Tab-separated table of C-alpha atoms and ligand atoms in Angstrom:
chain	number	residue	atom	x	y	z
A	26	UNK	CA	24.033	19.981	5.163
A	27	UNK	CA	21.856	20.005	2.026
A	28	UNK	CA	18.102	19.444	2.179
A	29	UNK	CA	16.002	16.904	0.312
A	30	UNK	CA	12.239	16.746	-0.043
A	31	UNK	CA	10.421	13.696	-1.430
A	32	UNK	CA	6.793	13.854	-2.545
A	33	UNK	CA	5.425	10.311	-2.315
A	34	UNK	CA	2.457	9.272	-4.412
A	35	UNK	CA	0.874	5.804	-4.467
A	36	UNK	CA	0.910	2.839	-2.151
A	37	UNK	CA	2.789	1.731	0.946
A	38	UNK	CA	5.480	0.135	-1.186
A	39	UNK	CA	6.310	3.610	-2.479
A	40	UNK	CA	6.238	5.013	1.051
A	41	UNK	CA	8.660	2.322	2.089
A	42	UNK	CA	10.897	3.097	-0.916
A	43	UNK	CA	10.842	6.770	0.043
A	44	UNK	CA	12.125	5.829	3.496
A	45	UNK	CA	14.960	3.935	1.849
A	46	UNK	CA	15.799	6.868	-0.382
A	47	UNK	CA	15.899	9.296	2.561
A	48	UNK	CA	18.090	6.819	4.377
A	49	UNK	CA	20.560	6.453	1.493
A	50	UNK	CA	20.704	10.219	0.980
A	51	UNK	CA	21.398	10.809	4.659
A	52	UNK	CA	24.804	9.158	4.121
A	53	UNK	CA	25.500	11.806	1.479
A	54	UNK	CA	24.813	14.800	3.718
A	55	UNK	CA	21.214	15.281	2.692
A	56	UNK	CA	18.843	16.085	5.510
A	57	UNK	CA	15.104	15.557	5.107
A	58	UNK	CA	12.930	18.658	4.976
A	59	UNK	CA	9.130	18.877	5.171
A	60	UNK	CA	9.141	22.091	3.149
A	61	UNK	CA	9.840	21.699	-0.599
A	62	UNK	CA	10.754	25.403	-0.842
A	63	UNK	CA	13.603	24.801	1.551
A	64	UNK	CA	15.056	21.896	-0.464
A	65	UNK	CA	18.193	21.660	-2.599
A	66	UNK	CA	17.012	18.342	-3.995
A	67	UNK	CA	13.370	17.602	-4.905
A	68	UNK	CA	12.193	14.095	-5.734
A	69	UNK	CA	8.753	12.934	-6.831
A	70	UNK	CA	8.213	9.223	-6.157
A	71	UNK	CA	5.521	8.388	-8.682
A	72	UNK	CA	2.558	6.007	-8.964
A	73	UNK	CA	1.112	4.769	-12.259
A	74	UNK	CA	-1.918	2.855	-11.085
A	75	UNK	CA	-4.283	5.356	-12.738
A	76	UNK	CA	-3.813	8.061	-15.336
A	77	UNK	CA	-4.636	10.633	-12.672
A	78	UNK	CA	-1.801	9.443	-10.438
A	79	UNK	CA	0.670	10.121	-13.244
A	80	UNK	CA	-0.816	13.538	-13.969
A	81	UNK	CA	-0.290	14.487	-10.327
A	82	UNK	CA	3.431	13.794	-10.721
A	83	UNK	CA	3.650	15.883	-13.896
A	84	UNK	CA	1.897	18.826	-12.291
A	85	UNK	CA	4.298	18.671	-9.345
A	86	UNK	CA	7.234	18.733	-11.741
A	87	UNK	CA	5.709	21.758	-13.493
A	88	UNK	CA	5.610	23.729	-10.242
A	89	UNK	CA	9.132	22.741	-9.196
A	90	UNK	CA	10.574	23.450	-12.650
A	91	UNK	CA	9.627	27.131	-12.257
A	92	UNK	CA	11.543	27.365	-8.979
A	93	UNK	CA	14.765	26.589	-10.825
A	94	UNK	CA	14.827	30.115	-12.297
A	95	UNK	CA	15.539	31.586	-8.858
A	96	UNK	CA	17.517	28.601	-7.632
A	97	UNK	CA	19.727	27.335	-10.453
A	98	UNK	CA	21.462	24.707	-8.298
A	99	UNK	CA	18.174	23.055	-7.395
A	100	UNK	CA	18.252	19.368	-8.358
A	101	UNK	CA	14.988	17.696	-9.485
A	102	UNK	CA	14.436	13.939	-9.801
A	103	UNK	CA	11.570	11.614	-10.684
A	104	UNK	CA	11.512	8.014	-9.496
A	105	UNK	CA	9.065	5.182	-8.805
A	106	UNK	CA	6.564	3.316	-10.939
A	107	UNK	CA	6.152	5.864	-13.724
A	108	UNK	CA	9.922	5.961	-14.235
A	109	UNK	CA	10.060	2.177	-14.345
A	110	UNK	CA	7.450	1.469	-17.027
A	111	UNK	CA	7.823	4.357	-19.416
A	112	UNK	CA	9.881	4.158	-22.597
A	113	UNK	CA	9.521	7.879	-23.102
A	114	UNK	CA	12.608	10.007	-22.689
A	115	UNK	CA	11.388	12.009	-19.710
A	116	UNK	CA	14.547	14.122	-19.734
A	117	UNK	CA	13.570	15.454	-23.159
A	118	UNK	CA	9.978	16.136	-22.159
A	119	UNK	CA	10.946	17.855	-18.889
A	120	UNK	CA	14.078	19.934	-19.537
A	121	UNK	CA	14.417	20.859	-15.866
A	122	UNK	CA	14.599	17.221	-14.702
A	123	UNK	CA	18.134	16.210	-13.630
A	124	UNK	CA	17.596	12.570	-12.789
A	125	UNK	CA	15.095	9.772	-13.443
A	126	UNK	CA	15.485	6.432	-11.658
A	127	UNK	CA	13.341	3.301	-11.631
A	128	UNK	CA	11.951	1.223	-8.756
A	129	UNK	CA	14.870	-1.147	-9.186
A	130	UNK	CA	17.598	1.512	-9.227
A	131	UNK	CA	17.234	2.920	-5.721
A	132	UNK	CA	20.407	1.188	-4.565
A	133	UNK	CA	22.371	2.813	-7.382
A	134	UNK	CA	21.625	6.268	-6.012
A	135	UNK	CA	25.111	6.796	-4.525
A	136	UNK	CA	26.591	6.254	-7.986
A	137	UNK	CA	23.892	8.286	-9.748
A	138	UNK	CA	24.429	11.248	-7.440
A	139	UNK	CA	28.023	11.532	-8.566
A	140	UNK	CA	27.031	11.922	-12.239
A	141	UNK	CA	27.567	15.390	-13.630
A	142	UNK	CA	25.210	14.966	-16.563
A	143	UNK	CA	21.441	14.491	-16.594
A	144	UNK	CA	20.635	10.795	-16.449
A	145	UNK	CA	17.745	8.339	-16.849
A	146	UNK	CA	18.553	5.099	-14.986
A	147	UNK	CA	15.929	2.396	-15.325
A	148	UNK	CA	16.812	-1.260	-14.941
A	149	UNK	CA	14.725	-3.481	-17.179
A	150	UNK	CA	15.886	-6.779	-15.708
A	151	UNK	CA	14.597	-7.859	-12.299
A	152	UNK	CA	16.995	-7.130	-9.546
A	153	UNK	CA	17.229	-8.364	-5.972
A	154	UNK	CA	18.904	-5.622	-3.956
A	155	UNK	CA	21.929	-6.266	-1.784
A	156	UNK	CA	20.584	-7.109	1.624
A	157	UNK	CA	22.977	-5.453	4.002
A	158	UNK	CA	22.660	-1.879	2.938
A	159	UNK	CA	22.442	0.242	6.089
A	160	UNK	CA	18.889	1.519	6.494
A	161	UNK	CA	17.770	4.171	8.934
A	162	UNK	CA	14.052	4.270	9.600
A	163	UNK	CA	12.330	7.391	10.756
A	164	UNK	CA	10.960	7.299	14.278
A	165	UNK	CA	7.315	6.396	14.199
A	166	UNK	CA	4.882	3.866	15.636
A	167	UNK	CA	4.791	1.622	12.593
A	168	UNK	CA	7.665	0.214	10.531
A	169	UNK	CA	7.282	-1.356	7.121
A	170	UNK	CA	9.243	-4.362	5.954
A	171	UNK	CA	8.900	-5.141	2.259
A	172	UNK	CA	9.052	-8.940	2.117
A	173	UNK	CA	8.148	-9.543	-1.518
A	174	UNK	CA	8.211	-7.223	-4.479
A	175	UNK	CA	6.659	-7.613	-7.902
A	176	UNK	CA	3.711	-9.486	-9.292
A	177	UNK	CA	3.189	-12.522	-11.531
A	178	UNK	CA	-0.566	-12.252	-11.896
A	179	UNK	CA	-1.028	-9.871	-14.812
A	180	UNK	CA	-4.584	-8.796	-14.082
A	181	UNK	CA	-5.685	-7.316	-17.382
A	182	UNK	CA	-6.224	-3.777	-16.019
A	183	UNK	CA	-3.060	-3.470	-13.955
A	184	UNK	CA	0.290	-1.875	-14.660
A	185	UNK	CA	2.065	-3.124	-11.522
A	186	UNK	CA	3.718	-6.185	-13.157
A	187	UNK	CA	5.349	-3.680	-15.537
A	188	UNK	CA	6.459	-1.282	-12.823
A	189	UNK	CA	7.605	-3.758	-10.190
A	190	UNK	CA	8.718	-6.762	-12.212
A	191	UNK	CA	8.203	-10.428	-11.292
A	192	UNK	CA	7.808	-11.636	-7.706
A	193	UNK	CA	11.011	-11.598	-5.670
A	194	UNK	CA	10.888	-12.655	-2.019
A	195	UNK	CA	13.540	-11.626	0.484
A	196	UNK	CA	15.195	-14.304	2.599
A	197	UNK	CA	13.339	-15.079	5.860
A	198	UNK	CA	16.486	-14.711	8.031
A	199	UNK	CA	17.024	-11.188	6.719
A	200	UNK	CA	13.397	-10.244	7.377
A	201	UNK	CA	13.451	-11.651	10.901
A	202	UNK	CA	16.678	-9.808	11.677
A	203	UNK	CA	15.127	-6.620	10.396
A	204	UNK	CA	12.090	-7.263	12.627
A	205	UNK	CA	14.377	-7.746	15.660
A	206	UNK	CA	16.139	-4.484	14.913
A	207	UNK	CA	12.828	-2.655	14.507
A	208	UNK	CA	11.574	-3.875	17.872
A	209	UNK	CA	14.865	-2.903	19.494
A	210	UNK	CA	14.469	0.596	18.051
A	211	UNK	CA	11.107	0.906	19.831
A	212	UNK	CA	8.586	0.546	16.997
A	213	UNK	CA	5.217	-0.831	18.136
A	214	UNK	CA	3.943	-2.228	14.882
A	215	UNK	CA	5.531	-4.077	11.979
A	216	UNK	CA	3.765	-4.242	8.618
A	217	UNK	CA	4.972	-6.870	6.178
A	218	UNK	CA	4.528	-5.487	2.694
A	219	UNK	CA	4.035	-6.972	-0.738
A	220	UNK	CA	1.925	-6.421	-3.837
A	221	UNK	CA	0.742	-9.965	-3.098
A	222	UNK	CA	2.128	-10.482	0.364
A	223	UNK	CA	0.579	-13.949	0.752
A	224	UNK	CA	2.456	-15.154	-2.296
A	225	UNK	CA	5.633	-14.826	-0.215
A	226	UNK	CA	8.292	-17.493	-0.555
A	227	UNK	CA	7.049	-19.366	-3.629
A	228	UNK	CA	10.171	-18.250	-5.506
A	229	UNK	CA	12.594	-19.269	-2.734
A	230	UNK	CA	14.338	-22.627	-2.491
A	231	UNK	CA	12.832	-23.794	0.807
A	232	UNK	CA	9.379	-22.340	0.043
A	233	UNK	CA	8.915	-20.471	3.344
A	234	UNK	CA	5.375	-19.119	3.703
A	235	UNK	CA	3.962	-15.852	5.001
A	236	UNK	CA	2.398	-17.890	7.830
A	237	UNK	CA	5.840	-19.192	8.790
A	238	UNK	CA	7.261	-15.659	8.866
A	239	UNK	CA	4.357	-14.423	10.995
A	240	UNK	CA	4.914	-17.238	13.509
A	241	UNK	CA	8.635	-16.505	13.734
A	242	UNK	CA	8.109	-12.774	14.238
A	243	UNK	CA	5.295	-13.487	16.706
A	244	UNK	CA	7.829	-15.366	18.867
A	245	UNK	CA	10.077	-12.312	19.262
A	246	UNK	CA	9.952	-10.737	22.685
A	247	UNK	CA	8.299	-7.384	23.353
A	248	UNK	CA	4.938	-5.708	23.081
A	249	UNK	CA	4.219	-5.016	19.420
A	250	UNK	CA	1.795	-5.801	16.607
A	251	UNK	CA	2.263	-7.464	13.237
A	252	UNK	CA	0.287	-6.637	10.103
A	253	UNK	CA	0.554	-7.742	6.488
A	254	UNK	CA	-0.812	-6.271	3.213
A	255	UNK	CA	-2.010	-6.912	0.466
A	256	UNK	CA	-3.427	-10.430	0.209
A	257	UNK	CA	-4.392	-12.018	-3.107
A	258	UNK	CA	-7.608	-13.988	-2.420
A	259	UNK	CA	-6.553	-17.431	-3.604
A	260	UNK	CA	-3.154	-17.275	-1.897
A	261	UNK	CA	-4.850	-17.192	1.515
A	262	UNK	CA	-4.260	-20.668	2.907
A	263	UNK	CA	-5.755	-22.498	5.897
A	264	UNK	CA	-2.271	-22.311	7.416
A	265	UNK	CA	-2.367	-18.504	7.156
A	266	UNK	CA	-5.845	-18.261	8.694
A	267	UNK	CA	-4.810	-20.592	11.547
A	268	UNK	CA	-1.656	-18.573	12.131
A	269	UNK	CA	-3.495	-15.253	12.279
A	270	UNK	CA	-6.006	-16.820	14.653
A	271	UNK	CA	-3.398	-18.281	17.007
A	272	UNK	CA	-0.667	-15.633	17.024
A	273	UNK	CA	-1.354	-13.052	19.702
A	274	UNK	CA	0.690	-10.281	18.057
A	275	UNK	CA	-0.773	-10.705	14.573
A	276	UNK	CA	-3.661	-8.306	13.916
A	277	UNK	CA	-7.035	-9.823	13.103
A	278	UNK	CA	-7.209	-7.981	9.840
A	279	UNK	CA	-7.117	-9.000	6.182
A	280	UNK	CA	-7.045	-6.733	3.148
A	281	UNK	CA	-8.249	-8.907	0.278
A	282	UNK	CA	-9.099	-7.002	-2.909
A	283	UNK	CA	-12.014	-8.605	-4.771
A	284	UNK	CA	-12.091	-6.045	-7.662
A	285	UNK	CA	-15.581	-7.165	-8.748
A	286	UNK	CA	-18.481	-9.227	-7.439
A	287	UNK	CA	-19.240	-10.707	-10.839
A	288	UNK	CA	-17.524	-13.892	-12.017
A	289	UNK	CA	-17.614	-12.992	-15.699
A	290	UNK	CA	-15.902	-9.659	-15.083
A	291	UNK	CA	-13.409	-11.369	-12.770
A	292	UNK	CA	-12.542	-13.696	-15.608
A	293	UNK	CA	-12.057	-10.787	-18.003
A	294	UNK	CA	-9.851	-9.174	-15.364
A	295	UNK	CA	-7.785	-12.394	-15.256
A	296	UNK	CA	-8.441	-12.703	-11.545
A	297	UNK	CA	-8.037	-16.356	-10.652
A	298	UNK	CA	-11.251	-16.875	-8.663
A	299	UNK	CA	-15.026	-16.576	-8.992
A	300	UNK	CA	-17.442	-14.631	-6.804
A	301	UNK	CA	-18.248	-17.867	-4.985
A	302	UNK	CA	-14.610	-18.718	-4.330
A	303	UNK	CA	-13.982	-15.223	-2.985
A	304	UNK	CA	-17.053	-15.498	-0.764
A	305	UNK	CA	-15.876	-18.892	0.552
A	306	UNK	CA	-12.562	-17.380	1.647
A	307	UNK	CA	-14.303	-14.526	3.447
A	308	UNK	CA	-16.728	-16.934	5.138
A	309	UNK	CA	-13.916	-19.226	6.254
A	310	UNK	CA	-11.943	-16.357	7.798
A	311	UNK	CA	-15.022	-15.038	9.603
A	312	UNK	CA	-15.871	-18.509	10.907
A	313	UNK	CA	-12.379	-18.977	12.325
A	314	UNK	CA	-11.485	-15.553	13.667
A	315	UNK	CA	-13.735	-13.568	15.964
A	316	UNK	CA	-14.070	-9.818	15.301
A	317	UNK	CA	-11.850	-10.033	12.218
A	318	UNK	CA	-11.947	-7.055	9.854
A	319	UNK	CA	-11.927	-7.804	6.133
A	320	UNK	CA	-11.427	-4.968	3.663
A	321	UNK	CA	-11.304	-4.977	-0.112
A	322	UNK	CA	-10.643	-2.996	-3.310
A	323	UNK	CA	-13.090	-2.668	-6.207
A	324	UNK	CA	-12.887	-1.259	-9.703
A	325	UNK	CA	-16.050	0.169	-11.269
A	326	UNK	CA	-16.578	0.463	-15.010
A	327	UNK	CA	-14.166	-2.223	-16.160
A	328	UNK	CA	-14.637	-2.576	-19.964
A	329	UNK	CA	-18.000	-4.211	-20.807
A	330	UNK	CA	-19.312	-4.114	-17.210
A	331	UNK	CA	-23.122	-4.026	-17.355
A	332	UNK	CA	-25.410	-2.475	-14.761
A	333	UNK	CA	-26.350	-5.973	-13.605
A	334	UNK	CA	-22.725	-6.995	-13.216
A	335	UNK	CA	-22.095	-3.823	-11.244
A	336	UNK	CA	-25.023	-4.728	-8.969
A	337	UNK	CA	-23.155	-7.965	-8.181
A	338	UNK	CA	-20.354	-5.877	-6.693
A	339	UNK	CA	-22.837	-4.056	-4.443
A	340	UNK	CA	-24.402	-7.340	-3.375
A	341	UNK	CA	-21.035	-8.969	-2.640
A	342	UNK	CA	-20.226	-6.179	-0.189
A	343	UNK	CA	-23.675	-6.506	1.370
A	344	UNK	CA	-23.868	-10.270	1.631
A	345	UNK	CA	-20.393	-10.852	2.999
A	346	UNK	CA	-20.305	-7.659	5.059
A	347	UNK	CA	-16.979	-6.406	3.796
A	348	UNK	CA	-16.045	-3.901	6.476
A	349	UNK	CA	-14.505	-1.314	4.171
A	350	UNK	CA	-13.416	-1.044	0.542
A	351	UNK	CA	-11.223	1.223	-1.556
A	352	UNK	CA	-12.856	1.994	-4.854
A	353	UNK	CA	-11.468	3.162	-8.163
A	354	UNK	CA	-12.931	4.018	-11.506
A	355	UNK	CA	-11.331	1.935	-14.262
A	356	UNK	CA	-8.456	3.770	-15.933
A	357	UNK	CA	-6.809	2.307	-19.065
A	358	UNK	CA	-3.099	1.752	-18.515
A	359	UNK	CA	-0.295	1.301	-21.014
A	360	UNK	CA	1.016	-2.257	-21.633
A	361	UNK	CA	-2.205	-3.836	-20.282
A	362	UNK	CA	-4.650	-6.140	-22.073
A	363	UNK	CA	-7.791	-4.284	-20.946
A	364	UNK	CA	-6.532	-0.997	-22.397
A	365	UNK	CA	-7.037	-2.563	-25.827
A	366	UNK	CA	-10.725	-3.350	-25.143
A	367	UNK	CA	-11.606	0.133	-26.394
A	368	UNK	CA	-14.912	-0.973	-27.982
A	369	UNK	CA	-16.127	-2.029	-24.540
A	370	UNK	CA	-15.041	1.066	-22.632
A	371	UNK	CA	-17.734	2.392	-20.323
A	372	UNK	CA	-18.941	5.957	-20.618
A	373	UNK	CA	-17.368	8.267	-18.020
A	374	UNK	CA	-20.775	9.443	-16.770
A	375	UNK	CA	-21.872	5.859	-16.118
A	376	UNK	CA	-18.597	5.130	-14.361
A	377	UNK	CA	-19.071	8.218	-12.173
A	378	UNK	CA	-22.615	7.179	-11.256
A	379	UNK	CA	-21.461	3.653	-10.339
A	380	UNK	CA	-18.597	5.082	-8.325
A	381	UNK	CA	-21.070	7.218	-6.343
A	382	UNK	CA	-23.391	4.281	-5.679
A	383	UNK	CA	-20.519	2.062	-4.594
A	384	UNK	CA	-19.142	4.835	-2.418
A	385	UNK	CA	-22.491	5.127	-0.638
A	386	UNK	CA	-22.562	1.354	-0.101
A	387	UNK	CA	-19.001	1.322	1.268
A	388	UNK	CA	-19.821	4.127	3.706
A	389	UNK	CA	-22.991	2.364	4.826
A	390	UNK	CA	-21.048	-0.859	5.465
A	391	UNK	CA	-18.274	0.946	7.287
A	392	UNK	CA	-20.767	2.519	9.693
A	393	UNK	CA	-22.505	-0.819	10.191
A	394	UNK	CA	-19.163	-2.493	10.847
A	395	UNK	CA	-18.064	0.223	13.297
A	396	UNK	CA	-21.358	0.013	15.225
A	397	UNK	CA	-20.684	-3.653	16.010
A	398	UNK	CA	-17.992	-2.568	18.432
A	399	UNK	CA	-19.998	-0.136	20.564
A	400	UNK	CA	-19.934	-1.390	24.152
A	401	UNK	CA	-16.789	-3.477	23.639
A	402	UNK	CA	-13.380	-2.964	25.196
A	403	UNK	CA	-10.615	-2.776	22.627
A	404	UNK	CA	-6.868	-2.461	22.776
A	405	UNK	CA	-5.752	0.686	20.981
A	406	UNK	CA	-2.266	1.706	19.903
A	407	UNK	CA	-1.964	5.510	19.998
A	408	UNK	CA	-0.668	6.882	16.682
A	409	UNK	CA	-1.364	10.586	16.957
A	410	UNK	CA	-2.834	13.238	19.230
A	411	UNK	CA	-4.189	16.759	19.216
A	412	UNK	CA	-3.797	18.013	22.761
A	413	UNK	CA	-5.544	15.507	24.976
A	414	UNK	CA	-7.527	13.942	22.104
A	415	UNK	CA	-5.756	10.697	21.253
A	416	UNK	CA	-6.114	8.940	17.930
A	417	UNK	CA	-5.227	5.285	17.662
A	418	UNK	CA	-5.970	2.017	15.961
A	419	UNK	CA	-7.242	-1.338	17.130
A	420	UNK	CA	-5.703	-4.599	15.990
A	421	UNK	CA	-8.604	-5.084	13.615
A	422	UNK	CA	-7.833	-1.694	12.095
A	423	UNK	CA	-10.574	0.493	13.550
A	424	UNK	CA	-9.673	4.096	14.234
A	425	UNK	CA	-10.512	5.164	17.797
A	426	UNK	CA	-10.604	8.646	19.330
A	427	UNK	CA	-10.521	9.140	23.096
A	428	UNK	CA	-9.342	11.640	25.667
A	429	UNK	CA	-6.315	11.260	27.889
A	430	UNK	CA	-3.713	13.496	29.434
A	431	UNK	CA	-1.688	10.595	30.753
A	432	UNK	CA	-0.785	8.815	27.535
A	433	UNK	CA	1.433	9.414	24.540
A	434	UNK	CA	1.998	8.220	20.990
A	435	UNK	CA	3.172	4.595	21.005
A	436	UNK	CA	1.226	3.574	24.136
A	437	UNK	CA	-1.177	0.635	24.164
A	438	UNK	CA	-4.388	1.365	26.071
A	439	UNK	CA	-7.711	-0.384	26.583
A	440	UNK	CA	-10.626	1.761	25.493
A	441	UNK	CA	-14.305	1.126	26.074
A	442	UNK	CA	-16.122	2.055	22.862
A	443	UNK	CA	-19.088	4.377	23.442
A	444	UNK	CA	-20.134	5.468	19.957
A	445	UNK	CA	-19.453	4.863	16.278
A	446	UNK	CA	-19.528	7.048	13.178
A	447	UNK	CA	-18.663	6.218	9.561
A	448	UNK	CA	-14.963	6.903	9.922
A	449	UNK	CA	-14.118	6.215	13.531
A	450	UNK	CA	-15.074	5.006	16.989
A	451	UNK	CA	-15.117	7.083	20.163
A	452	UNK	CA	-14.496	5.777	23.631
A	453	UNK	CA	-13.173	6.172	27.162
A	454	UNK	CA	-10.105	4.697	28.794
A	455	UNK	CA	-11.030	1.786	31.060
B	6	LIG	N1	-2.100	-6.640	-5.656
B	6	LIG	C1	-3.344	-6.158	-5.223
B	6	LIG	C2	-3.680	-4.773	-5.756
B	6	LIG	C3	-2.601	-3.791	-6.007
B	6	LIG	S1	-3.016	-2.400	-6.990
B	6	LIG	C4	-4.428	-7.114	-5.720
B	6	LIG	O1	-4.205	-7.889	-6.576
B	6	LIG	O2	-5.512	-7.071	-5.290
B	6	LIG	C5	-4.079	-1.480	-5.935
B	6	LIG	C6	-5.478	-1.269	-6.435
B	6	LIG	O3	-5.510	-0.375	-7.512
B	6	LIG	C7	-6.126	-2.521	-6.995
B	6	LIG	O4	-6.642	-3.323	-5.995
B	6	LIG	C8	-7.185	-1.968	-7.913
B	6	LIG	O5	-8.426	-1.867	-7.267
B	6	LIG	C9	-6.653	-0.577	-8.291
B	6	LIG	N2	-6.296	-0.552	-9.712
B	6	LIG	C10	-5.288	-1.205	-10.312
B	6	LIG	N3	-5.271	-0.943	-11.639
B	6	LIG	C11	-6.290	-0.093	-11.881
B	6	LIG	C12	-6.783	0.547	-13.056
B	6	LIG	N4	-6.236	0.349	-14.238
B	6	LIG	N5	-7.860	1.371	-12.934
B	6	LIG	C13	-8.427	1.579	-11.724
B	6	LIG	N6	-7.998	1.003	-10.591
B	6	LIG	C14	-6.939	0.178	-10.656
B	7	LIG	FE1	-2.014	-5.714	-10.157
B	7	LIG	FE2	-3.301	-7.998	-10.221
B	7	LIG	FE3	-0.757	-7.952	-9.557
B	7	LIG	FE4	-2.583	-7.000	-7.900
B	7	LIG	S1	-2.394	-9.112	-8.543
B	7	LIG	S2	-0.620	-6.025	-8.425
B	7	LIG	S3	-4.050	-6.076	-9.289
B	7	LIG	S4	-1.595	-7.438	-11.546
B	8	LIG	FE1	1.191	2.845	-7.647
B	8	LIG	FE2	3.377	1.508	-8.056
B	8	LIG	FE3	2.111	1.219	-5.779
B	8	LIG	S1	1.809	1.885	-9.548
B	8	LIG	S2	-0.021	1.583	-6.348
B	8	LIG	S3	3.059	3.064	-6.492
B	8	LIG	S4	3.187	-0.378	-6.903
């Protein structure tokens, strides 16, 4: 048995790809190891969303490259989003790299592994993978199912359309079969994944919707939860809201990145909604679904953003009580329109200051949101434990800590919430 170690950077789509890679390699006598020093094959699955994400991958390669001196048979590969978008010959730049493969070449791995020479395999044409490739998931509480890959939106700051190609939805029957299998294997939560998950089905002949998929999976027997990420604001339909409201297994949780609270900046970002339209969607969801959690992503310091426009982001979070938000400082990316707006770039110090202010606001809102649940009884799915301290998650995505010596990972329990802090809730089993 040989050992493989994969370092995964970036989003859940990459984490899901990593699972697929481990699964494919397991058919070729590679066993997963948690210790890179113990590996015969090292892979870095890269993210390109910000410059910093790419630098992380390069620094990892630098460390691993040195190990080759003592271990000449060590194989090193780079895959993922950086591999997919770059035209640079990475094999030239990193002489110790043996293999580079793109996001759309994962299924070619068996063939690539047989190659004697160093190879850079990146498919430039969109590819829908063969559906019946055997896929072993690692035992865990949650299982991901990618349902749509790629993006057609071309937000002016974003590299994803260049790393993941155009939107390609997988057939509903295949997804539902995968869900059945996952439940049979004992997983307690299914997360449907897509860069714009609510855009699902628009490219398929019968135009199935995400709502339709959720209803079908909701009908399957067993005790489990269904989640979906990430939603593009204007693809959230009334049908989707109704379905989330009325499907007992679907979590009352939406992740809907706004990116900015200012309509002019949104327009420059090529987002297809205004502040008001975004706010309407949030209001509608809150009106329909009790105790729903709505989270978001924001970018600070997009080219030309003024202090006033930045204040609109703070006020959006405040006014519509967004429960939590991921924030990022704008980073110019190759191929993108905004990267050419160099005259309007915002000074790093100003970006840092805005990031800090936004971070404080996000933390304040998260605490406020968590406090709303003190005194309530919530169903928690246990994901982890340290001794008798259990850590789990509610359907609406709140992290809960409580004590128990009777329960284990994967159990559903009802917990009475007693206190709230910025990052989690604490409670007692009822
Ligand atoms: N499809 C999702 C977002 C996927 S990318 C959507 O449309 O909302 C994940 C997050 O990375 C984005 O929400 C954005 O906040 C951040 N991001 C993307 N490009 C960025 C860039 N160039 N600089 C900083 N943050 C960026
Ligand atoms: Fe990037 Fe925009 Fe596509 Fe989201 S919708 S992945 S931010 S281009
Ligand atoms: Fe990064 Fe690619 Fe995901 S760029 S955020 S790993 S789609």
